[in-house]
Amino acid sequence: MTTADWAEVDRYLVETLVGHGDSATLEANAAAGLPAIDVSPPQGKFLYLIAKSARARRVLEIGTLGGYSTAWLARAVGKSGQVVTLEFEPKHAQVARENLDRAGVGERVEIRVGAALDSLPVLAEEQPEPFDLVFIDADKVNNANYVTWALRLTRPGSVIIVDNVVRKGGIADPDSPDAAVRASREVIELIGAEPRLDGTVLQTVGGKGWDGFAYAVVVGDDD
């Protein structure tokens, strides 16, 4: 099997299950010169279903890019919900705002621009209601830091997802020189060692190739 085969399966899944690939957002991102590193349409639908299953009303996203995954999450939280998304690049945030408004979910989304490790302490100081779901898809080297902050901003039962942790199988190599691989191993080991988290990693294939995501649930004293 090749990436082309996996992409063909993705196309079939979009036609039969996803319903739409939000192509307008992807086209706008490409026209603006944003990197093509969005989640795939089936993965976007999967995020939506996870948020719906968790009955999430408050979602924190770290890494907005052009707002493709943000839109899926905003649809999931419904009209009374909110997504707070953190984006380092002002240009990306501007494109995302336009995409989200065009998709009809802009009023549900707050975009905060700047380095996430600067924005997260400010967010914590505001003492917001706990987030029901945190989706982390930003610079990989800080994933462990992002999970640590996510723990401060969630509650027992909340879900934390970290994207792109398998790195085409690179995480199996403890001596990898790749900083992203080392960061993936660090965040996976953090989840495994942290008593407040219970998690796993699922490998994925598709139009984006071979990768996977970490899925963790915040546990309480009674778990």
JSON list of C-alpha atoms in Angstrom, two decimals:
[
{"chain": "A", "resi": 1, "resn": "MET", "atom": "CA", "xyz": [0.00, 0.00, 0.00]},
{"chain": "A", "resi": 2, "resn": "THR", "atom": "CA", "xyz": [1.15, 3.52, -0.80]},
{"chain": "A", "resi": 3, "resn": "THR", "atom": "CA", "xyz": [0.16, 7.03, 0.24]},
{"chain": "A", "resi": 4, "resn": "ALA", "atom": "CA", "xyz": [-1.76, 7.26, -3.06]},
{"chain": "A", "resi": 5, "resn": "ASP", "atom": "CA", "xyz": [-3.83, 4.24, -2.03]},
{"chain": "A", "resi": 6, "resn": "TRP", "atom": "CA", "xyz": [-4.50, 5.73, 1.38]},
{"chain": "A", "resi": 7, "resn": "ALA", "atom": "CA", "xyz": [-5.53, 9.03, -0.25]},
{"chain": "A", "resi": 8, "resn": "GLU", "atom": "CA", "xyz": [-7.98, 7.15, -2.47]},
{"chain": "A", "resi": 9, "resn": "VAL", "atom": "CA", "xyz": [-9.54, 5.61, 0.63]},
{"chain": "A", "resi": 10, "resn": "ASP", "atom": "CA", "xyz": [-9.76, 9.10, 2.15]},
{"chain": "A", "resi": 11, "resn": "ARG", "atom": "CA", "xyz": [-11.64, 10.31, -0.93]},
{"chain": "A", "resi": 12, "resn": "TYR", "atom": "CA", "xyz": [-14.12, 7.45, -0.61]},
{"chain": "A", "resi": 13, "resn": "LEU", "atom": "CA", "xyz": [-14.62, 8.18, 3.09]},
{"chain": "A", "resi": 14, "resn": "VAL", "atom": "CA", "xyz": [-15.26, 11.87, 2.39]},
{"chain": "A", "resi": 15, "resn": "GLU", "atom": "CA", "xyz": [-17.89, 10.94, -0.19]},
{"chain": "A", "resi": 16, "resn": "THR", "atom": "CA", "xyz": [-19.68, 8.42, 2.02]},
{"chain": "A", "resi": 17, "resn": "LEU", "atom": "CA", "xyz": [-19.22, 9.56, 5.63]},
{"chain": "A", "resi": 18, "resn": "VAL", "atom": "CA", "xyz": [-17.64, 12.98, 6.00]},
{"chain": "A", "resi": 19, "resn": "GLY", "atom": "CA", "xyz": [-20.18, 14.75, 3.82]},
{"chain": "A", "resi": 20, "resn": "HIS", "atom": "CA", "xyz": [-17.88, 17.62, 2.93]},
{"chain": "A", "resi": 21, "resn": "GLY", "atom": "CA", "xyz": [-14.19, 18.36, 3.07]},
{"chain": "A", "resi": 22, "resn": "ASP", "atom": "CA", "xyz": [-14.60, 22.12, 3.65]},
{"chain": "A", "resi": 23, "resn": "SER", "atom": "CA", "xyz": [-12.67, 22.62, 0.43]},
{"chain": "A", "resi": 24, "resn": "ALA", "atom": "CA", "xyz": [-13.18, 26.40, 0.54]},
{"chain": "A", "resi": 25, "resn": "THR", "atom": "CA", "xyz": [-11.03, 26.61, 3.67]},
{"chain": "A", "resi": 26, "resn": "LEU", "atom": "CA", "xyz": [-8.30, 24.41, 2.23]},
{"chain": "A", "resi": 27, "resn": "GLU", "atom": "CA", "xyz": [-8.31, 26.42, -1.01]},
{"chain": "A", "resi": 28, "resn": "ALA", "atom": "CA", "xyz": [-8.09, 29.70, 0.90]},
{"chain": "A", "resi": 29, "resn": "ASN", "atom": "CA", "xyz": [-5.20, 28.36, 2.95]},
{"chain": "A", "resi": 30, "resn": "ALA", "atom": "CA", "xyz": [-3.34, 27.31, -0.19]},
{"chain": "A", "resi": 31, "resn": "ALA", "atom": "CA", "xyz": [-4.00, 30.67, -1.87]},
{"chain": "A", "resi": 32, "resn": "ALA", "atom": "CA", "xyz": [-2.57, 32.44, 1.18]},
{"chain": "A", "resi": 33, "resn": "GLY", "atom": "CA", "xyz": [0.56, 30.31, 1.07]},
{"chain": "A", "resi": 34, "resn": "LEU", "atom": "CA", "xyz": [-0.08, 28.45, 4.32]},
{"chain": "A", "resi": 35, "resn": "PRO", "atom": "CA", "xyz": [1.65, 25.07, 4.65]},
{"chain": "A", "resi": 36, "resn": "ALA", "atom": "CA", "xyz": [-0.56, 22.10, 3.74]},
{"chain": "A", "resi": 37, "resn": "ILE", "atom": "CA", "xyz": [-0.39, 20.53, 7.20]},
{"chain": "A", "resi": 38, "resn": "ASP", "atom": "CA", "xyz": [-4.07, 20.67, 8.17]},
{"chain": "A", "resi": 39, "resn": "VAL", "atom": "CA", "xyz": [-5.72, 17.51, 9.45]},
{"chain": "A", "resi": 40, "resn": "SER", "atom": "CA", "xyz": [-7.36, 15.51, 6.67]},
{"chain": "A", "resi": 41, "resn": "PRO", "atom": "CA", "xyz": [-11.15, 15.70, 6.18]},
{"chain": "A", "resi": 42, "resn": "PRO", "atom": "CA", "xyz": [-11.73, 12.26, 7.79]},
{"chain": "A", "resi": 43, "resn": "GLN", "atom": "CA", "xyz": [-9.54, 13.33, 10.71]},
{"chain": "A", "resi": 44, "resn": "GLY", "atom": "CA", "xyz": [-11.48, 16.59, 10.98]},
{"chain": "A", "resi": 45, "resn": "LYS", "atom": "CA", "xyz": [-14.73, 14.65, 11.14]},
{"chain": "A", "resi": 46, "resn": "PHE", "atom": "CA", "xyz": [-13.16, 12.38, 13.77]},
{"chain": "A", "resi": 47, "resn": "LEU", "atom": "CA", "xyz": [-12.28, 15.41, 15.93]},
{"chain": "A", "resi": 48, "resn": "TYR", "atom": "CA", "xyz": [-15.85, 16.62, 15.53]},
{"chain": "A", "resi": 49, "resn": "LEU", "atom": "CA", "xyz": [-17.22, 13.26, 16.65]},
{"chain": "A", "resi": 50, "resn": "ILE", "atom": "CA", "xyz": [-14.88, 13.08, 19.64]},
{"chain": "A", "resi": 51, "resn": "ALA", "atom": "CA", "xyz": [-16.01, 16.53, 20.76]},
{"chain": "A", "resi": 52, "resn": "LYS", "atom": "CA", "xyz": [-19.66, 15.59, 20.22]},
{"chain": "A", "resi": 53, "resn": "SER", "atom": "CA", "xyz": [-19.23, 12.32, 22.13]},
{"chain": "A", "resi": 54, "resn": "ALA", "atom": "CA", "xyz": [-17.64, 14.20, 25.03]},
{"chain": "A", "resi": 55, "resn": "ARG", "atom": "CA", "xyz": [-20.46, 16.75, 24.86]},
{"chain": "A", "resi": 56, "resn": "ALA", "atom": "CA", "xyz": [-17.78, 19.39, 24.79]},
{"chain": "A", "resi": 57, "resn": "ARG", "atom": "CA", "xyz": [-18.92, 22.97, 25.12]},
{"chain": "A", "resi": 58, "resn": "ARG", "atom": "CA", "xyz": [-15.51, 24.52, 25.74]},
{"chain": "A", "resi": 59, "resn": "VAL", "atom": "CA", "xyz": [-12.56, 23.55, 23.58]},
{"chain": "A", "resi": 60, "resn": "LEU", "atom": "CA", "xyz": [-8.97, 24.76, 23.65]},
{"chain": "A", "resi": 61, "resn": "GLU", "atom": "CA", "xyz": [-6.93, 24.37, 20.48]},
{"chain": "A", "resi": 62, "resn": "ILE", "atom": "CA", "xyz": [-3.19, 24.98, 20.40]},
{"chain": "A", "resi": 63, "resn": "GLY", "atom": "CA", "xyz": [-2.19, 25.63, 16.80]},
{"chain": "A", "resi": 64, "resn": "THR", "atom": "CA", "xyz": [-4.82, 27.25, 14.58]},
{"chain": "A", "resi": 65, "resn": "LEU", "atom": "CA", "xyz": [-3.10, 27.43, 11.18]},
{"chain": "A", "resi": 66, "resn": "GLY", "atom": "CA", "xyz": [-5.93, 28.39, 8.76]},
{"chain": "A", "resi": 67, "resn": "GLY", "atom": "CA", "xyz": [-8.74, 27.24, 11.03]},
{"chain": "A", "resi": 68, "resn": "TYR", "atom": "CA", "xyz": [-9.59, 23.95, 9.31]},
{"chain": "A", "resi": 69, "resn": "SER", "atom": "CA", "xyz": [-9.64, 21.80, 12.45]},
{"chain": "A", "resi": 70, "resn": "THR", "atom": "CA", "xyz": [-10.97, 24.80, 14.38]},
{"chain": "A", "resi": 71, "resn": "ALA", "atom": "CA", "xyz": [-14.09, 24.85, 12.22]},
{"chain": "A", "resi": 72, "resn": "TRP", "atom": "CA", "xyz": [-14.77, 21.18, 12.88]},
{"chain": "A", "resi": 73, "resn": "LEU", "atom": "CA", "xyz": [-14.45, 21.75, 16.62]},
{"chain": "A", "resi": 74, "resn": "ALA", "atom": "CA", "xyz": [-16.62, 24.88, 16.47]},
{"chain": "A", "resi": 75, "resn": "ARG", "atom": "CA", "xyz": [-19.38, 22.94, 14.74]},
{"chain": "A", "resi": 76, "resn": "ALA", "atom": "CA", "xyz": [-19.17, 20.31, 17.47]},
{"chain": "A", "resi": 77, "resn": "VAL", "atom": "CA", "xyz": [-19.57, 22.70, 20.42]},
{"chain": "A", "resi": 78, "resn": "GLY", "atom": "CA", "xyz": [-22.76, 24.16, 18.99]},
{"chain": "A", "resi": 79, "resn": "LYS", "atom": "CA", "xyz": [-24.12, 27.69, 19.09]},
{"chain": "A", "resi": 80, "resn": "SER", "atom": "CA", "xyz": [-23.74, 27.97, 22.86]},
{"chain": "A", "resi": 81, "resn": "GLY", "atom": "CA", "xyz": [-20.18, 26.62, 22.91]},
{"chain": "A", "resi": 82, "resn": "GLN", "atom": "CA", "xyz": [-16.78, 28.25, 22.53]},
{"chain": "A", "resi": 83, "resn": "VAL", "atom": "CA", "xyz": [-13.43, 27.37, 21.01]},
{"chain": "A", "resi": 84, "resn": "VAL", "atom": "CA", "xyz": [-10.35, 29.27, 22.16]},
{"chain": "A", "resi": 85, "resn": "THR", "atom": "CA", "xyz": [-7.53, 28.74, 19.68]},
{"chain": "A", "resi": 86, "resn": "LEU", "atom": "CA", "xyz": [-3.93, 29.88, 19.94]},
{"chain": "A", "resi": 87, "resn": "GLU", "atom": "CA", "xyz": [-1.88, 30.79, 16.86]},
{"chain": "A", "resi": 88, "resn": "PHE", "atom": "CA", "xyz": [1.69, 32.09, 16.68]},
{"chain": "A", "resi": 89, "resn": "GLU", "atom": "CA", "xyz": [1.59, 33.60, 13.17]},
{"chain": "A", "resi": 90, "resn": "PRO", "atom": "CA", "xyz": [-0.59, 36.72, 12.70]},
{"chain": "A", "resi": 91, "resn": "LYS", "atom": "CA", "xyz": [-1.03, 35.93, 8.99]},
{"chain": "A", "resi": 92, "resn": "HIS", "atom": "CA", "xyz": [-2.33, 32.45, 9.79]},
{"chain": "A", "resi": 93, "resn": "ALA", "atom": "CA", "xyz": [-4.72, 33.90, 12.37]},
{"chain": "A", "resi": 94, "resn": "GLN", "atom": "CA", "xyz": [-6.07, 36.40, 9.84]},
{"chain": "A", "resi": 95, "resn": "VAL", "atom": "CA", "xyz": [-6.70, 33.67, 7.26]},
{"chain": "A", "resi": 96, "resn": "ALA", "atom": "CA", "xyz": [-8.33, 31.53, 9.95]},
{"chain": "A", "resi": 97, "resn": "ARG", "atom": "CA", "xyz": [-10.64, 34.35, 11.00]},
{"chain": "A", "resi": 98, "resn": "GLU", "atom": "CA", "xyz": [-11.81, 34.82, 7.43]},
{"chain": "A", "resi": 99, "resn": "ASN", "atom": "CA", "xyz": [-12.32, 31.09, 6.97]},
{"chain": "A", "resi": 100, "resn": "LEU", "atom": "CA", "xyz": [-14.25, 30.68, 10.22]},
{"chain": "A", "resi": 101, "resn": "ASP", "atom": "CA", "xyz": [-16.50, 33.65, 9.51]},
{"chain": "A", "resi": 102, "resn": "ARG", "atom": "CA", "xyz": [-17.23, 32.35, 6.03]},
{"chain": "A", "resi": 103, "resn": "ALA", "atom": "CA", "xyz": [-18.05, 28.91, 7.47]},
{"chain": "A", "resi": 104, "resn": "GLY", "atom": "CA", "xyz": [-20.62, 30.51, 9.78]},
{"chain": "A", "resi": 105, "resn": "VAL", "atom": "CA", "xyz": [-18.90, 29.57, 13.06]},
{"chain": "A", "resi": 106, "resn": "GLY", "atom": "CA", "xyz": [-16.78, 32.66, 13.64]},
{"chain": "A", "resi": 107, "resn": "GLU", "atom": "CA", "xyz": [-18.80, 33.87, 16.62]},
{"chain": "A", "resi": 108, "resn": "ARG", "atom": "CA", "xyz": [-17.98, 30.66, 18.49]},
{"chain": "A", "resi": 109, "resn": "VAL", "atom": "CA", "xyz": [-14.21, 31.06, 18.11]},
{"chain": "A", "resi": 110, "resn": "GLU", "atom": "CA", "xyz": [-11.74, 33.31, 19.91]},
{"chain": "A", "resi": 111, "resn": "ILE", "atom": "CA", "xyz": [-8.32, 33.45, 18.25]},
{"chain": "A", "resi": 112, "resn": "ARG", "atom": "CA", "xyz": [-5.42, 34.54, 20.43]},
{"chain": "A", "resi": 113, "resn": "VAL", "atom": "CA", "xyz": [-2.26, 35.50, 18.55]},
{"chain": "A", "resi": 114, "resn": "GLY", "atom": "CA", "xyz": [1.21, 34.95, 19.96]},
{"chain": "A", "resi": 115, "resn": "ALA", "atom": "CA", "xyz": [3.42, 32.19, 21.28]},
{"chain": "A", "resi": 116, "resn": "ALA", "atom": "CA", "xyz": [1.23, 29.62, 23.02]},
{"chain": "A", "resi": 117, "resn": "LEU", "atom": "CA", "xyz": [3.58, 29.41, 25.98]},
{"chain": "A", "resi": 118, "resn": "ASP", "atom": "CA", "xyz": [2.96, 33.14, 26.47]},
{"chain": "A", "resi": 119, "resn": "SER", "atom": "CA", "xyz": [-0.79, 32.93, 25.89]},
{"chain": "A", "resi": 120, "resn": "LEU", "atom": "CA", "xyz": [-1.42, 29.94, 28.16]},
{"chain": "A", "resi": 121, "resn": "PRO", "atom": "CA", "xyz": [-0.31, 31.61, 31.43]},
{"chain": "A", "resi": 122, "resn": "VAL", "atom": "CA", "xyz": [-2.51, 34.60, 30.59]},
{"chain": "A", "resi": 123, "resn": "LEU", "atom": "CA", "xyz": [-5.43, 32.29, 29.92]},
{"chain": "A", "resi": 124, "resn": "ALA", "atom": "CA", "xyz": [-4.85, 30.48, 33.21]},
{"chain": "A", "resi": 125, "resn": "GLU", "atom": "CA", "xyz": [-4.76, 33.77, 35.13]},
{"chain": "A", "resi": 126, "resn": "GLU", "atom": "CA", "xyz": [-8.22, 34.54, 33.78]},
{"chain": "A", "resi": 127, "resn": "GLN", "atom": "CA", "xyz": [-9.47, 31.42, 35.63]},
{"chain": "A", "resi": 128, "resn": "PRO", "atom": "CA", "xyz": [-11.76, 30.28, 32.85]},
{"chain": "A", "resi": 129, "resn": "GLU", "atom": "CA", "xyz": [-14.22, 27.45, 33.18]},
{"chain": "A", "resi": 130, "resn": "PRO", "atom": "CA", "xyz": [-12.39, 24.15, 32.56]},
{"chain": "A", "resi": 131, "resn": "PHE", "atom": "CA", "xyz": [-12.06, 23.05, 28.97]},
{"chain": "A", "resi": 132, "resn": "ASP", "atom": "CA", "xyz": [-13.79, 19.83, 28.01]},
{"chain": "A", "resi": 133, "resn": "LEU", "atom": "CA", "xyz": [-11.34, 19.05, 25.22]},
{"chain": "A", "resi": 134, "resn": "VAL", "atom": "CA", "xyz": [-7.86, 20.24, 24.28]},
{"chain": "A", "resi": 135, "resn": "PHE", "atom": "CA", "xyz": [-6.47, 19.65, 20.80]},
{"chain": "A", "resi": 136, "resn": "ILE", "atom": "CA", "xyz": [-2.72, 20.19, 20.46]},
{"chain": "A", "resi": 137, "resn": "ASP", "atom": "CA", "xyz": [-1.34, 20.56, 16.94]},
{"chain": "A", "resi": 138, "resn": "ALA", "atom": "CA", "xyz": [1.40, 23.17, 17.07]},
{"chain": "A", "resi": 139, "resn": "ASP", "atom": "CA", "xyz": [5.22, 23.18, 17.26]},
{"chain": "A", "resi": 140, "resn": "LYS", "atom": "CA", "xyz": [6.05, 19.64, 18.27]},
{"chain": "A", "resi": 141, "resn": "VAL", "atom": "CA", "xyz": [9.02, 20.38, 20.52]},
{"chain": "A", "resi": 142, "resn": "ASN", "atom": "CA", "xyz": [6.74, 22.00, 23.10]},
{"chain": "A", "resi": 143, "resn": "ASN", "atom": "CA", "xyz": [4.10, 19.24, 23.21]},
{"chain": "A", "resi": 144, "resn": "ALA", "atom": "CA", "xyz": [5.01, 18.17, 26.74]},
{"chain": "A", "resi": 145, "resn": "ASN", "atom": "CA", "xyz": [4.73, 21.78, 27.92]},
{"chain": "A", "resi": 146, "resn": "TYR", "atom": "CA", "xyz": [1.35, 22.09, 26.22]},
{"chain": "A", "resi": 147, "resn": "VAL", "atom": "CA", "xyz": [0.03, 18.95, 27.90]},
{"chain": "A", "resi": 148, "resn": "THR", "atom": "CA", "xyz": [1.22, 20.25, 31.27]},
{"chain": "A", "resi": 149, "resn": "TRP", "atom": "CA", "xyz": [-0.73, 23.46, 30.70]},
{"chain": "A", "resi": 150, "resn": "ALA", "atom": "CA", "xyz": [-3.72, 21.51, 29.42]},
{"chain": "A", "resi": 151, "resn": "LEU", "atom": "CA", "xyz": [-3.86, 19.70, 32.75]},
{"chain": "A", "resi": 152, "resn": "ARG", "atom": "CA", "xyz": [-4.17, 23.04, 34.53]},
{"chain": "A", "resi": 153, "resn": "LEU", "atom": "CA", "xyz": [-7.04, 24.12, 32.30]},
{"chain": "A", "resi": 154, "resn": "THR", "atom": "CA", "xyz": [-9.17, 20.96, 32.29]},
{"chain": "A", "resi": 155, "resn": "ARG", "atom": "CA", "xyz": [-11.13, 18.79, 34.72]},
{"chain": "A", "resi": 156, "resn": "PRO", "atom": "CA", "xyz": [-11.57, 15.06, 35.35]},
{"chain": "A", "resi": 157, "resn": "GLY", "atom": "CA", "xyz": [-13.25, 13.65, 32.28]},
{"chain": "A", "resi": 158, "resn": "SER", "atom": "CA", "xyz": [-11.71, 16.15, 29.88]},
{"chain": "A", "resi": 159, "resn": "VAL", "atom": "CA", "xyz": [-9.97, 14.86, 26.77]},
{"chain": "A", "resi": 160, "resn": "ILE", "atom": "CA", "xyz": [-6.50, 15.88, 25.58]},
{"chain": "A", "resi": 161, "resn": "ILE", "atom": "CA", "xyz": [-5.42, 15.01, 22.02]},
{"chain": "A", "resi": 162, "resn": "VAL", "atom": "CA", "xyz": [-1.89, 15.53, 20.70]},
{"chain": "A", "resi": 163, "resn": "ASP", "atom": "CA", "xyz": [-1.55, 15.21, 16.93]},
{"chain": "A", "resi": 164, "resn": "ASN", "atom": "CA", "xyz": [1.37, 13.92, 14.85]},
{"chain": "A", "resi": 165, "resn": "VAL", "atom": "CA", "xyz": [3.18, 11.89, 17.50]},
{"chain": "A", "resi": 166, "resn": "VAL", "atom": "CA", "xyz": [4.06, 8.76, 15.50]},
{"chain": "A", "resi": 167, "resn": "ARG", "atom": "CA", "xyz": [6.34, 10.59, 13.02]},
{"chain": "A", "resi": 168, "resn": "LYS", "atom": "CA", "xyz": [6.28, 7.83, 10.35]},
{"chain": "A", "resi": 169, "resn": "GLY", "atom": "CA", "xyz": [7.32, 5.35, 13.01]},
{"chain": "A", "resi": 170, "resn": "GLY", "atom": "CA", "xyz": [10.18, 7.49, 14.29]},
{"chain": "A", "resi": 171, "resn": "ILE", "atom": "CA", "xyz": [9.00, 7.22, 17.88]},
{"chain": "A", "resi": 172, "resn": "ALA", "atom": "CA", "xyz": [10.24, 3.63, 17.98]},
{"chain": "A", "resi": 173, "resn": "ASP", "atom": "CA", "xyz": [13.84, 4.90, 17.79]},
{"chain": "A", "resi": 174, "resn": "PRO", "atom": "CA", "xyz": [15.08, 6.06, 21.21]},
{"chain": "A", "resi": 175, "resn": "ASP", "atom": "CA", "xyz": [18.25, 7.43, 19.60]},
{"chain": "A", "resi": 176, "resn": "SER", "atom": "CA", "xyz": [16.59, 9.48, 16.86]},
{"chain": "A", "resi": 177, "resn": "PRO", "atom": "CA", "xyz": [18.33, 12.81, 16.16]},
{"chain": "A", "resi": 178, "resn": "ASP", "atom": "CA", "xyz": [14.99, 14.32, 15.06]},
{"chain": "A", "resi": 179, "resn": "ALA", "atom": "CA", "xyz": [13.82, 16.91, 17.59]},
{"chain": "A", "resi": 180, "resn": "ALA", "atom": "CA", "xyz": [10.15, 16.26, 16.76]},
{"chain": "A", "resi": 181, "resn": "VAL", "atom": "CA", "xyz": [10.60, 12.53, 17.35]},
{"chain": "A", "resi": 182, "resn": "ARG", "atom": "CA", "xyz": [12.30, 13.16, 20.67]},
{"chain": "A", "resi": 183, "resn": "ALA", "atom": "CA", "xyz": [9.49, 15.54, 21.65]},
{"chain": "A", "resi": 184, "resn": "SER", "atom": "CA", "xyz": [6.89, 12.93, 20.71]},
{"chain": "A", "resi": 185, "resn": "ARG", "atom": "CA", "xyz": [8.58, 10.34, 22.90]},
{"chain": "A", "resi": 186, "resn": "GLU", "atom": "CA", "xyz": [8.74, 12.91, 25.70]},
{"chain": "A", "resi": 187, "resn": "VAL", "atom": "CA", "xyz": [5.02, 13.69, 25.57]},
{"chain": "A", "resi": 188, "resn": "ILE", "atom": "CA", "xyz": [4.04, 10.03, 25.29]},
{"chain": "A", "resi": 189, "resn": "GLU", "atom": "CA", "xyz": [6.20, 9.17, 28.30]},
{"chain": "A", "resi": 190, "resn": "LEU", "atom": "CA", "xyz": [4.72, 12.14, 30.18]},
{"chain": "A", "resi": 191, "resn": "ILE", "atom": "CA", "xyz": [1.21, 10.83, 29.56]},
{"chain": "A", "resi": 192, "resn": "GLY", "atom": "CA", "xyz": [2.31, 7.37, 30.68]},
{"chain": "A", "resi": 193, "resn": "ALA", "atom": "CA", "xyz": [3.87, 8.64, 33.90]},
{"chain": "A", "resi": 194, "resn": "GLU", "atom": "CA", "xyz": [1.31, 11.31, 34.84]},
{"chain": "A", "resi": 195, "resn": "PRO", "atom": "CA", "xyz": [-1.19, 9.86, 37.37]},
{"chain": "A", "resi": 196, "resn": "ARG", "atom": "CA", "xyz": [-3.81, 12.41, 36.33]},
{"chain": "A", "resi": 197, "resn": "LEU", "atom": "CA", "xyz": [-3.86, 11.08, 32.76]},
{"chain": "A", "resi": 198, "resn": "ASP", "atom": "CA", "xyz": [-4.88, 7.79, 31.20]},
{"chain": "A", "resi": 199, "resn": "GLY", "atom": "CA", "xyz": [-3.96, 7.58, 27.54]},
{"chain": "A", "resi": 200, "resn": "THR", "atom": "CA", "xyz": [-2.94, 5.71, 24.45]},
{"chain": "A", "resi": 201, "resn": "VAL", "atom": "CA", "xyz": [-1.65, 6.40, 20.93]},
{"chain": "A", "resi": 202, "resn": "LEU", "atom": "CA", "xyz": [-3.44, 5.40, 17.74]},
{"chain": "A", "resi": 203, "resn": "GLN", "atom": "CA", "xyz": [-1.49, 5.09, 14.53]},
{"chain": "A", "resi": 204, "resn": "THR", "atom": "CA", "xyz": [-3.15, 6.44, 11.38]},
{"chain": "A", "resi": 205, "resn": "VAL", "atom": "CA", "xyz": [-2.65, 6.22, 7.63]},
{"chain": "A", "resi": 206, "resn": "GLY", "atom": "CA", "xyz": [-4.30, 8.33, 4.95]},
{"chain": "A", "resi": 207, "resn": "GLY", "atom": "CA", "xyz": [-3.69, 11.08, 2.47]},
{"chain": "A", "resi": 208, "resn": "LYS", "atom": "CA", "xyz": [-1.30, 12.64, 4.99]},
{"chain": "A", "resi": 209, "resn": "GLY", "atom": "CA", "xyz": [0.79, 9.46, 5.19]},
{"chain": "A", "resi": 210, "resn": "TRP", "atom": "CA", "xyz": [1.69, 7.47, 8.28]},
{"chain": "A", "resi": 211, "resn": "ASP", "atom": "CA", "xyz": [1.33, 9.18, 11.63]},
{"chain": "A", "resi": 212, "resn": "GLY", "atom": "CA", "xyz": [-0.88, 9.02, 14.71]},
{"chain": "A", "resi": 213, "resn": "PHE", "atom": "CA", "xyz": [-2.19, 10.87, 17.71]},
{"chain": "A", "resi": 214, "resn": "ALA", "atom": "CA", "xyz": [-2.08, 10.60, 21.49]},
{"chain": "A", "resi": 215, "resn": "TYR", "atom": "CA", "xyz": [-5.45, 10.43, 23.21]},
{"chain": "A", "resi": 216, "resn": "ALA", "atom": "CA", "xyz": [-5.64, 11.00, 26.96]},
{"chain": "A", "resi": 217, "resn": "VAL", "atom": "CA", "xyz": [-8.41, 11.45, 29.50]},
{"chain": "A", "resi": 218, "resn": "VAL", "atom": "CA", "xyz": [-7.96, 13.47, 32.68]},
{"chain": "A", "resi": 219, "resn": "VAL", "atom": "CA", "xyz": [-8.79, 11.21, 35.61]},
{"chain": "A", "resi": 220, "resn": "GLY", "atom": "CA", "xyz": [-9.98, 12.08, 39.10]},
{"chain": "A", "resi": 221, "resn": "ASP", "atom": "CA", "xyz": [-9.29, 10.68, 42.54]},
{"chain": "A", "resi": 222, "resn": "ASP", "atom": "CA", "xyz": [-12.13, 8.16, 42.21]},
{"chain": "A", "resi": 223, "resn": "ASP", "atom": "CA", "xyz": [-10.90, 6.66, 38.95]}
]
